[in-house]
Coordinates of C-alpha atoms in Angstrom, one line a residue:
Chain A
M24 CA 60.5 124.0 144.8
A25 CA 63.8 122.7 146.3
K26 CA 62.0 121.2 149.2
V27 CA 59.4 119.4 147.0
T28 CA 62.2 117.9 144.8
T29 CA 64.0 116.6 147.9
L30 CA 60.8 115.1 149.1
V31 CA 60.2 113.3 145.8
A32 CA 63.7 112.2 145.8
V33 CA 63.5 110.8 149.3
A34 CA 60.1 109.2 148.4
A35 CA 61.7 107.5 145.3
L36 CA 64.7 106.4 147.4
A37 CA 62.4 104.9 150.1
L38 CA 60.3 103.2 147.3
T39 CA 63.4 101.6 145.7
F40 CA 64.5 100.5 149.1
D41 CA 61.2 99.1 150.0
V42 CA 60.9 97.0 146.8
R43 CA 64.4 95.6 147.4
A44 CA 63.7 94.9 151.0
T45 CA 60.5 93.1 150.2
D46 CA 61.9 90.9 147.3
P47 CA 60.7 87.6 148.7
L48 CA 63.3 85.6 146.9
P49 CA 66.5 87.7 147.3
T50 CA 68.9 84.9 146.6
W51 CA 67.2 83.9 143.4
N52 CA 68.6 85.2 140.1
D53 CA 66.1 87.2 138.0
T54 CA 66.0 84.3 135.5
A55 CA 63.0 82.3 134.3
P56 CA 62.3 80.0 137.3
K57 CA 61.9 83.1 139.7
K58 CA 59.5 84.8 137.3
V59 CA 57.4 81.7 136.9
I60 CA 57.2 81.1 140.6
V61 CA 56.1 84.7 141.3
A62 CA 53.5 84.7 138.5
F63 CA 52.1 81.4 139.8
V64 CA 51.7 82.8 143.3
E65 CA 50.2 85.9 142.1
K66 CA 47.6 84.2 140.1
V67 CA 46.4 81.7 142.6
T68 CA 46.2 84.3 145.3
K69 CA 44.5 87.0 143.4
E70 CA 40.7 87.0 144.3
G71 CA 38.6 87.0 141.2
S72 CA 41.3 85.5 139.1
P73 CA 40.2 82.3 137.2
D74 CA 43.2 80.6 138.8
F75 CA 42.3 81.7 142.4
V76 CA 42.7 79.0 145.1
K77 CA 41.3 79.2 148.5
P78 CA 44.0 79.5 151.3
G79 CA 43.0 76.0 152.8
E80 CA 43.6 74.5 149.4
R81 CA 47.0 76.0 148.8
I82 CA 49.1 72.9 149.5
A83 CA 52.7 72.8 148.6
T84 CA 54.8 69.7 149.1
F85 CA 58.7 69.7 149.2
D86 CA 61.1 66.7 148.9
N87 CA 63.8 67.0 151.5
D88 CA 67.0 65.5 150.5
G89 CA 68.4 67.2 147.5
T90 CA 65.6 69.7 147.4
L91 CA 65.7 71.6 150.7
R92 CA 69.1 70.5 151.6
A93 CA 72.1 68.7 150.3
E94 CA 72.2 65.0 150.1
K95 CA 75.8 64.3 149.1
P96 CA 78.1 62.5 149.7
I97 CA 75.2 60.2 151.3
Y98 CA 71.7 60.9 152.5
F99 CA 72.2 62.5 156.0
Q100 CA 70.0 60.0 157.6
F101 CA 72.1 57.3 156.1
Q102 CA 75.1 58.8 157.8
F103 CA 73.2 58.9 161.0
A104 CA 72.5 55.2 160.8
I105 CA 76.1 54.5 160.0
D106 CA 77.2 56.5 163.0
R107 CA 74.7 54.4 165.1
V108 CA 75.9 51.1 163.8
K109 CA 79.4 52.0 164.7
A110 CA 78.4 53.2 168.1
L111 CA 76.3 49.9 168.8
A112 CA 78.8 47.7 167.1
P113 CA 80.8 46.7 170.3
R114 CA 77.4 45.1 171.6
H115 CA 76.8 43.2 168.3
P116 CA 80.0 41.1 167.4
E117 CA 77.8 39.1 164.9
W118 CA 77.7 42.3 162.6
K119 CA 81.1 41.7 161.5
Q120 CA 79.9 39.1 159.3
Q121 CA 76.5 40.4 158.6
P122 CA 75.7 42.5 155.6
P123 CA 75.1 45.4 155.4
F124 CA 76.7 46.0 158.8
N125 CA 80.1 44.4 157.8
Y126 CA 80.5 47.0 155.0
I127 CA 80.1 49.8 157.4
L128 CA 82.5 48.3 160.0
A129 CA 85.1 47.6 157.2
G130 CA 84.6 51.2 155.9
D131 CA 83.4 49.7 152.4
M132 CA 81.3 52.5 151.4
K133 CA 81.1 51.3 147.7
A134 CA 79.6 47.9 148.8
L135 CA 77.2 49.6 151.1
L136 CA 75.8 51.9 148.5
A137 CA 75.8 49.1 145.9
H138 CA 73.0 47.5 148.1
E139 CA 70.5 50.3 147.8
K140 CA 67.8 48.2 149.5
S141 CA 70.0 47.7 152.5
M142 CA 69.5 51.3 153.3
M143 CA 65.9 51.1 154.4
A144 CA 66.7 47.9 156.3
L145 CA 69.7 49.5 157.8
M146 CA 67.7 52.5 159.0
A147 CA 64.9 50.3 160.3
L148 CA 67.3 48.1 162.3
S149 CA 69.6 50.9 163.6
H150 CA 66.6 52.8 164.8
A151 CA 64.6 50.1 166.4
G152 CA 64.3 48.7 169.8
M153 CA 64.1 52.0 171.5
T154 CA 61.3 54.3 172.5
T155 CA 60.3 57.2 170.4
D156 CA 61.4 59.6 173.0
D157 CA 64.8 57.9 173.3
F158 CA 65.2 58.0 169.4
N159 CA 64.4 61.7 169.3
K160 CA 67.1 62.4 171.8
I161 CA 69.7 60.5 170.0
V162 CA 68.9 62.3 166.7
K163 CA 68.9 65.7 168.3
D164 CA 72.2 64.9 169.9
W165 CA 73.8 63.9 166.7
L166 CA 72.2 66.9 164.6
H167 CA 74.0 69.1 167.4
T168 CA 77.4 67.6 167.0
A169 CA 78.0 65.7 163.8
K170 CA 79.7 67.5 161.0
H171 CA 79.4 67.2 157.3
P172 CA 82.5 65.6 156.0
K173 CA 83.1 68.1 153.1
T174 CA 81.9 71.6 154.6
G175 CA 82.4 71.0 158.3
R176 CA 78.9 72.5 158.8
L177 CA 76.3 71.1 161.0
Y178 CA 73.8 69.0 158.9
T179 CA 71.1 71.4 159.7
Q180 CA 73.1 74.2 158.1
M181 CA 73.4 72.2 154.9
V182 CA 70.1 73.6 153.7
Y183 CA 69.4 75.7 150.6
Q184 CA 69.0 79.5 151.3
P185 CA 66.8 80.0 148.1
M186 CA 64.4 77.2 149.2
L187 CA 64.2 78.7 152.7
E188 CA 63.0 81.8 151.0
L189 CA 60.6 79.9 148.8
L190 CA 59.0 78.4 152.0
A191 CA 58.7 81.5 153.6
Y192 CA 57.2 83.2 150.5
L193 CA 54.6 80.6 150.0
R194 CA 53.5 80.6 153.7
A195 CA 53.3 84.5 153.5
N196 CA 50.8 83.9 150.6
G197 CA 48.7 81.5 152.5
F198 CA 50.1 78.2 151.5
K199 CA 50.6 75.3 153.8
T200 CA 54.1 73.9 153.3
F201 CA 54.7 70.1 153.7
I202 CA 57.7 67.9 153.5
V203 CA 57.0 64.8 151.6
S204 CA 60.2 62.7 151.8
G205 CA 61.5 59.2 151.7
G206 CA 63.3 60.0 154.8
G207 CA 62.1 58.8 158.2
V208 CA 59.3 60.9 159.5
E209 CA 60.4 61.1 163.1
F210 CA 64.1 61.7 162.0
M211 CA 62.9 64.7 159.9
R212 CA 60.7 66.0 162.7
C213 CA 63.8 66.5 164.9
F214 CA 64.8 69.5 162.8
A215 CA 62.1 70.4 160.4
E216 CA 60.4 72.9 162.6
Q217 CA 63.4 74.8 163.7
T218 CA 65.2 74.6 160.2
Y219 CA 62.2 75.1 157.8
G220 CA 59.5 76.4 160.0
I221 CA 57.5 73.2 159.1
P222 CA 55.7 71.8 162.2
P223 CA 55.6 68.0 162.9
Q224 CA 52.1 67.4 161.4
Q225 CA 53.3 68.8 158.1
V226 CA 56.1 66.3 157.7
V227 CA 55.2 63.2 155.7
G228 CA 57.8 60.4 155.4
S229 CA 58.7 56.8 155.7
S230 CA 57.8 55.1 158.9
S231 CA 58.7 52.1 160.9
K232 CA 56.1 49.9 162.6
M233 CA 55.6 50.7 166.3
K234 CA 54.4 49.0 169.4
Y235 CA 52.5 50.7 172.3
E236 CA 53.2 49.4 175.8
I237 CA 53.1 50.5 179.4
R238 CA 56.5 50.5 181.1
D239 CA 56.7 51.2 184.9
G240 CA 53.2 52.7 184.6
K241 CA 54.1 54.9 181.8
P242 CA 52.9 54.6 178.2
V243 CA 55.7 54.2 175.7
L244 CA 56.0 53.8 171.9
L245 CA 58.7 51.3 170.9
R246 CA 60.2 51.4 167.4
L247 CA 60.2 47.9 165.7
P248 CA 62.7 46.8 163.1
E249 CA 60.1 46.7 160.3
V250 CA 59.1 49.2 157.7
Q251 CA 55.5 50.3 157.9
F252 CA 55.5 52.7 154.9
V253 CA 58.0 53.8 152.3
D254 CA 57.3 57.4 151.1
D255 CA 59.3 57.4 148.0
K256 CA 58.4 57.2 144.2
Q257 CA 54.8 55.9 144.0
G258 CA 54.7 56.1 147.8
K259 CA 54.8 59.8 147.5
P260 CA 51.4 60.4 146.1
I261 CA 50.1 57.7 148.4
G262 CA 51.7 59.4 151.5
I263 CA 50.1 62.8 150.1
E264 CA 46.6 61.1 149.9
V265 CA 46.8 59.3 153.3
F266 CA 48.6 62.1 155.5
I267 CA 47.4 65.2 153.8
G268 CA 44.2 64.2 152.0
R269 CA 44.3 67.0 149.4
R270 CA 46.3 67.2 146.1
P271 CA 49.0 69.7 146.2
I272 CA 48.8 72.6 143.9
A273 CA 52.7 73.0 143.9
A274 CA 55.2 70.4 144.4
F275 CA 59.2 70.6 144.3
G276 CA 61.7 67.8 144.0
N277 CA 65.0 66.9 142.6
S278 CA 65.3 63.2 141.7
D279 CA 63.4 60.3 140.2
G280 CA 62.1 59.6 143.6
D281 CA 59.9 62.8 143.2
Q282 CA 58.5 61.9 139.8
Q283 CA 55.3 60.6 140.9
M284 CA 54.6 63.3 143.3
L285 CA 55.2 65.8 140.5
E286 CA 52.9 64.0 138.1
W287 CA 50.3 63.8 140.7
T288 CA 50.5 67.5 141.2
M289 CA 50.4 68.2 137.6
G290 CA 47.3 66.1 137.2
G291 CA 45.2 68.4 139.4
S292 CA 42.3 70.2 137.9
G293 CA 43.0 73.7 138.9
A294 CA 46.2 75.8 138.7
H295 CA 49.4 73.9 139.6
F296 CA 53.0 74.2 139.4
V297 CA 56.2 72.1 139.9
F298 CA 60.0 72.4 139.5
I299 CA 63.0 70.1 139.6
V300 CA 66.2 71.4 141.4
R301 CA 69.1 70.3 139.2
H302 CA 72.5 69.7 140.9
D303 CA 74.8 71.3 138.3
D304 CA 77.1 73.4 140.4
A305 CA 80.2 71.3 141.2
E306 CA 82.0 74.3 142.5
R307 CA 79.4 75.5 145.1
E308 CA 77.6 72.2 145.7
W309 CA 77.7 68.9 143.7
A310 CA 77.0 68.1 140.1
Y311 CA 75.3 64.9 139.5
D312 CA 72.3 63.5 137.6
R313 CA 71.6 60.4 135.6
K314 CA 74.2 58.1 137.1
S315 CA 74.3 59.1 140.7
D316 CA 73.6 56.5 143.4
V317 CA 72.2 59.2 145.6
G318 CA 69.4 61.5 144.2
R319 CA 69.4 60.0 140.7
L320 CA 67.7 62.4 138.2
D321 CA 67.1 60.5 135.0
K322 CA 63.6 59.6 134.2
A323 CA 62.0 62.5 136.0
W324 CA 64.3 64.8 134.0
D325 CA 63.1 63.4 130.8
E326 CA 59.5 63.8 131.8
A327 CA 60.2 67.5 132.8
V328 CA 61.8 68.2 129.7
A329 CA 59.0 66.4 127.6
K330 CA 56.3 68.3 129.5
G331 CA 57.9 71.6 130.0
W332 CA 58.1 71.5 133.8
T333 CA 60.5 74.1 135.1
V334 CA 64.1 73.0 135.9
V335 CA 66.0 75.1 138.4
S336 CA 69.8 75.1 137.9
M337 CA 71.6 75.8 141.1
K338 CA 74.4 77.2 139.1
D339 CA 72.5 79.7 137.0
D340 CA 69.3 80.4 139.1
W341 CA 70.6 80.7 142.6
K342 CA 72.8 83.5 143.9
T343 CA 73.8 81.6 147.1
I344 CA 73.5 77.9 148.0
F345 CA 73.9 77.8 151.8
P346 CA 72.8 80.2 154.5
K347 CA 75.6 82.7 155.6
Chain B
M84 CA 22.2 113.0 185.6
A85 CA 19.3 111.2 183.9
K86 CA 21.4 110.7 180.8
V87 CA 24.3 109.4 182.7
T88 CA 22.2 106.9 184.6
T89 CA 20.7 105.7 181.3
L90 CA 24.2 105.3 179.7
V91 CA 25.3 103.3 182.7
A92 CA 22.3 101.0 182.6
V93 CA 22.7 100.5 178.7
A94 CA 26.4 99.7 179.4
A95 CA 25.6 97.3 182.1
L96 CA 22.9 95.7 179.9
A97 CA 25.4 95.4 177.0
L98 CA 27.9 93.9 179.4
T99 CA 25.4 91.3 180.6
F100 CA 24.3 90.5 176.9
D101 CA 28.1 90.2 176.0
V102 CA 28.9 87.8 178.7
R103 CA 25.9 85.6 177.8
A104 CA 26.6 85.8 174.1
T105 CA 30.2 84.7 174.5
D106 CA 29.5 81.6 176.6
P107 CA 31.7 79.2 174.5
L108 CA 29.8 76.1 175.5
P109 CA 26.1 77.2 175.6
T110 CA 24.8 73.7 175.3
W111 CA 26.8 72.4 178.1
N112 CA 25.1 72.4 181.6
D113 CA 27.0 74.2 184.4
T114 CA 28.1 70.9 185.7
A115 CA 31.7 69.7 186.6
P116 CA 32.9 68.8 183.1
K117 CA 32.3 72.3 181.7
K118 CA 34.1 73.9 184.5
V119 CA 37.1 71.6 184.3
I120 CA 37.2 72.2 180.4
V121 CA 37.1 76.0 180.8
A122 CA 39.6 75.9 183.8
F123 CA 42.0 73.9 181.6
V124 CA 41.8 76.1 178.6
E125 CA 42.4 79.1 180.7
K126 CA 45.5 77.8 182.4
V127 CA 47.2 76.6 179.2
T128 CA 46.4 79.7 177.4
K129 CA 47.4 82.3 179.9
E130 CA 50.9 83.5 179.4
G131 CA 53.1 83.5 182.5
S132 CA 51.0 80.6 183.8
P133 CA 53.3 77.6 185.0
D134 CA 50.8 75.4 182.7
F135 CA 51.2 77.7 179.7
V136 CA 51.4 75.8 176.5
K137 CA 52.6 77.4 173.2
P138 CA 49.9 77.5 170.4
G139 CA 51.6 75.2 168.2
E140 CA 51.7 72.5 170.9
R141 CA 48.1 72.8 171.8
I142 CA 47.1 69.6 170.0
A143 CA 43.6 68.2 170.7
T144 CA 42.4 64.8 169.4
F145 CA 39.0 63.7 169.0
D146 CA 37.6 60.2 168.5
N147 CA 34.9 60.4 165.9
D148 CA 32.2 57.6 166.3
G149 CA 30.4 58.0 169.7
T150 CA 32.4 61.0 170.6
L151 CA 31.7 63.6 167.8
R152 CA 28.6 61.9 166.5
A153 CA 26.3 59.0 167.1
E154 CA 27.4 55.4 166.4
K155 CA 24.3 53.5 166.8
P156 CA 22.7 51.2 165.8
I157 CA 26.0 50.5 163.8
Y158 CA 29.0 52.7 162.9
F159 CA 27.9 54.8 160.0
Q160 CA 30.8 53.8 157.8
F161 CA 29.6 50.1 158.4
Q162 CA 26.2 51.1 157.2
F163 CA 27.9 52.8 154.1
A164 CA 29.7 49.4 153.5
I165 CA 26.5 47.4 153.8
D166 CA 24.8 49.7 151.3
R167 CA 27.7 49.3 149.0
V168 CA 27.6 45.5 149.2
K169 CA 23.9 45.5 148.5
A170 CA 24.5 47.8 145.5
L171 CA 27.3 45.7 144.1
A172 CA 25.7 42.3 144.9
P173 CA 24.1 41.7 141.5
R174 CA 27.7 41.8 140.0
H175 CA 28.9 39.3 142.6
P176 CA 26.6 36.1 142.8
E177 CA 29.3 34.4 144.8
W178 CA 28.7 36.7 147.7
K179 CA 25.5 34.8 148.6
Q180 CA 27.7 32.0 149.9
Q181 CA 30.6 33.9 151.2
P182 CA 30.7 35.4 154.7
P183 CA 30.4 38.4 155.7
F184 CA 28.6 39.3 152.5
N185 CA 26.0 36.5 152.9
Y186 CA 24.9 37.8 156.4
I187 CA 24.3 41.2 154.8
L188 CA 22.4 39.8 151.8
A189 CA 20.2 37.6 154.2
G190 CA 19.8 40.7 156.5
D191 CA 21.3 38.9 159.4
M192 CA 22.7 41.8 161.3
K193 CA 23.4 39.6 164.4
A194 CA 25.7 37.1 162.6
L195 CA 27.3 40.1 161.0
L196 CA 28.0 42.0 164.1
A197 CA 29.2 38.8 165.9
H198 CA 32.0 38.7 163.5
E199 CA 33.7 42.0 164.6
K200 CA 36.8 41.3 162.6
S201 CA 34.8 41.0 159.4
M202 CA 34.0 44.7 159.6
M203 CA 37.5 46.0 158.7
A204 CA 37.7 43.3 156.0
L205 CA 34.2 44.3 154.8
M206 CA 35.0 47.9 154.5
A207 CA 38.4 47.1 152.8
L208 CA 36.7 45.0 150.3
S209 CA 33.7 47.1 149.5
H210 CA 35.8 50.2 149.2
A211 CA 38.5 48.6 147.0
G212 CA 39.1 48.5 143.3
M213 CA 38.3 52.1 142.6
T214 CA 40.0 55.3 142.3
T215 CA 40.2 57.6 145.2
D216 CA 38.2 60.2 143.2
D217 CA 35.5 57.7 142.5
F218 CA 35.4 56.6 146.1
N219 CA 35.0 60.2 147.3
K220 CA 32.1 60.8 145.0
I221 CA 30.3 57.6 146.1
V222 CA 30.6 58.6 149.9
K223 CA 29.5 62.1 149.2
D224 CA 26.4 60.9 147.3
W225 CA 25.7 58.6 150.2
L226 CA 26.1 61.3 152.7
H227 CA 23.8 63.5 150.9
T228 CA 21.0 60.9 150.6
A229 CA 21.2 58.1 153.1
K230 CA 19.0 58.6 156.3
H231 CA 19.6 57.3 159.8
P232 CA 17.0 54.6 160.5
K233 CA 15.9 55.9 163.9
T234 CA 16.0 59.7 163.4
G235 CA 15.6 60.0 159.7
R236 CA 18.4 62.7 159.8
L237 CA 21.3 62.7 157.3
Y238 CA 24.2 61.0 158.9
T239 CA 26.0 64.3 158.9
Q240 CA 23.3 65.7 161.1
M241 CA 23.8 63.1 163.8
V242 CA 26.6 65.1 165.5
Y243 CA 26.7 66.3 168.9
Q244 CA 26.1 70.0 169.3
P245 CA 28.0 70.3 172.6
M246 CA 31.0 68.7 170.9
L247 CA 30.8 71.2 167.9
E248 CA 31.0 73.9 170.5
L249 CA 33.9 72.3 172.3
L250 CA 35.9 72.1 168.9
A251 CA 35.1 75.8 168.1
Y252 CA 36.1 76.8 171.6
L253 CA 39.4 75.0 171.4
R254 CA 40.3 76.4 168.1
A255 CA 39.4 79.9 169.2
N256 CA 42.1 79.3 171.9
G257 CA 44.8 78.4 169.6
F258 CA 44.3 74.7 169.6
K259 CA 44.7 72.6 166.5
T260 CA 41.8 70.0 166.5
F261 CA 42.4 66.5 165.0
I262 CA 40.2 63.6 164.6
V263 CA 41.9 60.3 165.5
S264 CA 39.5 57.5 164.7
G265 CA 39.3 53.8 163.8
G266 CA 37.1 54.9 160.8
G267 CA 38.5 55.2 157.2
V268 CA 40.6 58.3 156.8
E269 CA 39.2 59.0 153.3
F270 CA 35.7 58.3 154.4
M271 CA 35.9 60.7 157.2
R272 CA 37.5 63.5 155.1
C273 CA 34.3 63.6 153.0
F274 CA 32.4 65.3 155.8
A275 CA 35.0 66.5 158.4
E276 CA 35.8 69.8 157.1
Q277 CA 32.2 70.9 156.5
T278 CA 30.7 69.2 159.6
Y279 CA 33.5 69.7 162.1
G280 CA 35.7 72.5 160.6
I281 CA 38.6 70.0 160.6
P282 CA 40.5 70.1 157.3
P283 CA 41.7 66.9 155.6
Q284 CA 45.3 67.1 156.9
Q285 CA 44.0 66.9 160.5
V286 CA 42.1 63.7 160.1
V287 CA 43.9 60.5 161.3
G288 CA 42.2 57.2 160.6
S289 CA 42.5 53.7 159.2
S290 CA 43.7 53.4 155.7
S291 CA 43.9 50.8 152.9
K292 CA 46.8 50.0 150.7
M293 CA 46.8 52.0 147.5
K294 CA 48.3 51.7 144.2
Y295 CA 49.4 54.6 142.0
E296 CA 49.2 54.2 138.2
I297 CA 48.8 56.2 134.9
R298 CA 45.4 55.6 133.3
D299 CA 44.9 57.2 129.9
G300 CA 47.9 59.6 130.6
K301 CA 46.4 60.6 133.9
P302 CA 47.6 59.6 137.2
V303 CA 45.2 57.9 139.6
L304 CA 45.4 56.3 143.0
L305 CA 43.6 53.0 143.2
R306 CA 42.3 51.4 146.5
L307 CA 43.4 47.9 147.3
P308 CA 41.5 45.4 149.2
E309 CA 44.1 45.2 151.9
V310 CA 44.4 47.2 155.2
Q311 CA 47.4 49.4 155.5
F312 CA 47.0 50.7 159.0
V313 CA 44.3 50.2 161.8
D314 CA 44.0 53.4 163.8
D315 CA 42.2 52.0 166.8
K316 CA 43.2 50.9 170.4
Q317 CA 47.0 50.8 170.4
G318 CA 47.0 52.1 166.9
K319 CA 45.7 55.4 168.1
P320 CA 48.9 56.6 169.9
I321 CA 50.8 55.2 167.0
G322 CA 48.6 57.0 164.5
I323 CA 49.1 60.2 166.6
E324 CA 52.9 59.7 166.6
V325 CA 53.1 59.0 162.8
F326 CA 50.5 61.4 161.5
I327 CA 50.8 64.3 164.1
G328 CA 54.2 63.8 165.6
R329 CA 53.3 65.5 168.7
R330 CA 51.6 64.3 171.8
P331 CA 48.2 65.7 172.5
I332 CA 47.5 67.9 175.5
A333 CA 43.9 67.1 175.3
A334 CA 42.1 64.1 174.0
F335 CA 38.4 63.0 174.0
G336 CA 36.8 59.5 173.5
N337 CA 34.0 57.4 174.4
S338 CA 35.0 53.8 174.3
D339 CA 37.8 51.1 174.9
G340 CA 39.1 51.9 171.4
D341 CA 40.2 55.2 172.8
Q342 CA 41.9 53.9 175.9
Q343 CA 45.4 54.0 174.7
M344 CA 44.9 57.6 173.2
L345 CA 43.8 58.9 176.5
E346 CA 46.6 57.0 178.4
W347 CA 49.1 58.5 176.0
T348 CA 47.8 62.0 176.5
M349 CA 47.7 61.7 180.2
G350 CA 51.3 60.5 180.1
G351 CA 52.5 63.9 178.7
S352 CA 54.9 66.0 180.8
G353 CA 53.1 69.3 180.7
A354 CA 49.4 70.2 181.4
H355 CA 47.0 67.7 179.9
F356 CA 43.3 66.8 179.9
V357 CA 41.0 64.0 178.7
F358 CA 37.4 63.0 179.1
I359 CA 35.2 60.2 178.1
V360 CA 31.7 60.7 176.9
R361 CA 29.3 58.3 178.5
H362 CA 26.2 57.3 176.5
D363 CA 23.6 57.2 179.3
D364 CA 20.7 58.9 177.7
A365 CA 18.4 56.3 176.3
E366 CA 15.6 59.0 175.8
R367 CA 17.6 61.5 173.8
E368 CA 20.3 59.2 172.3
W369 CA 21.3 55.7 173.4
A370 CA 22.4 54.1 176.6
Y371 CA 25.1 51.5 176.3
D372 CA 28.4 50.6 177.9
R373 CA 30.1 47.5 179.0
K374 CA 28.2 45.0 176.9
S375 CA 27.7 47.0 173.7
D376 CA 28.9 45.5 170.4
V377 CA 29.5 49.1 169.1
G378 CA 31.4 51.6 171.1
R379 CA 32.0 49.2 174.1
L380 CA 33.1 51.3 177.1
D381 CA 34.4 48.8 179.9
K382 CA 38.1 48.8 180.5
A383 CA 38.5 52.5 179.7
W384 CA 35.7 53.3 182.1
D385 CA 37.5 51.5 184.9
E386 CA 40.6 53.3 184.1
A387 CA 38.7 56.6 184.0
V388 CA 37.4 55.9 187.5
A389 CA 40.6 54.7 189.0
K390 CA 42.6 57.5 187.6
G391 CA 40.0 60.4 188.1
W392 CA 39.6 61.2 184.4
T393 CA 36.5 63.3 183.7
V394 CA 33.4 61.3 182.5
V395 CA 30.8 63.3 180.8
S396 CA 27.2 62.3 181.1
M397 CA 25.2 63.0 178.0
K398 CA 22.2 62.9 180.1
D399 CA 23.3 65.2 183.0
D400 CA 25.9 67.5 181.3
W401 CA 24.5 68.2 177.9
K402 CA 21.4 70.5 177.3
T403 CA 21.0 69.3 173.8
I404 CA 22.4 66.3 171.9
F405 CA 21.9 67.0 168.2
P406 CA 21.9 70.5 166.3
K407 CA 18.5 72.0 165.8

């Protein structure tokens, strides 16, 4: 009997260990959001369930800034653009008088942020006039060296561990995971695959106009200083329609820029699920919502409350914010 | 001994049968193009080969009209637009005086084709003002009923059997297959998955501007009568960059509209391969090249000859044109 008991005990231990080892969302607290996510994934993947969705139709879209990674004190691509302007300034003496460049060169962040529209223009201008290959090289160099002003981490390390787990969990359940972000599509592709496991063709974002030409017998694509498409607010469902061509069954955002993507997802005919990440953890990350210049969460929050969409509290629902 | 001999004979027979059954390109003649294709696929998939390409980077792009399916006497989407104009004409008496509608209503195909730019405008106009869901429904109805004027087949049956085999062969070898076409992206998605096994997110095409709005509490996307992006000629490498974000290692086209896509693919740093389908089979399909209004092959052909790109002769290299 002693032997049998031992075996049972070992088996029980192994089982416990196994359950813990295979918890797909280990840095999520056992609060409501985790339960709702798991219940949703289980019902859409269970054959025979009335909510079953075929693998090819399990499309999940993620906003990037503020949803998959931090966005404070300013969007990271905005910081990249600022660093580019500073690097290029010696060749552009006229920028000292020209908004928004003059704000950057004078270090006046408040004036710069007050002109929200200048951000797209700034990014288009500072990223233009070079080939796509050169641009990718500059971005990758920056990603390997620039450090976040508050944490001292590389920007690629400012991602949310619980969201990395969610990405992996969905993919393990036959979902295709996409980024759908207002950020520049080519900028994001410089880190999306390595950081999130999301390949280039599953990154939807804003884009510049481009020009194709032959230089020294080799074809190149040149970035032009004009915006082709803005993948934000109502641009998100449009970007989803044009790039993906299928309505997501799950979508995740954190700000008013995601509101239309979440509405579009909730308007689908089959099972669907969305949540909003709420930045309410001033200690471990940042706390901001209705009045923030960056990542404002105001109208989308009201809609989430009115319609009962899940709101994830970084403070209460996540054990960890950043990867170790 | 008898038994052993029988077994060997059976094994030999099985082996022969197996080799024949697994010819991945059975409707391709054993001419140069088939050999080049197979050699290319083998070298990029063989681990340790200097030409090995990781599966995620095995991107293959296919033009649609004239490459995956017929495009004569006119592009099929153009025929769809014409049918739409005829259906909508009673509600638009002004069209009788207004080009290009008046050409259609008078049955003057020559005048219509002479205004090549009118085609994009016609498609944008005739496809506009409706929700994306309504548009998809109209396209699907048309695809289920409209017949090709010469063959009497449904338009979805006017695809090339050898190209279906090539698509399947590449996918079986870890390639991701994309359509990159001047055709409307949403139009193509109505048949691409069923016809070619290409899911919506792997279809790159021209697009209209859209508008997001809430109608009766439900979000809709409305098609506007303005072109957002033309995925043709220099637009093809741009479309590849914006939608796919990775340079193809293989690309297939048939006309001058594909020239830049083929150049862009051949400009890659690793192994790469392209071919042009030549329409030289007046008996089984159509024969046309330098002077055709539809699918003109002139400059791209010169470049193919000058640079030694593979040119596939439909007459000599394909055993069959359309599926049985």
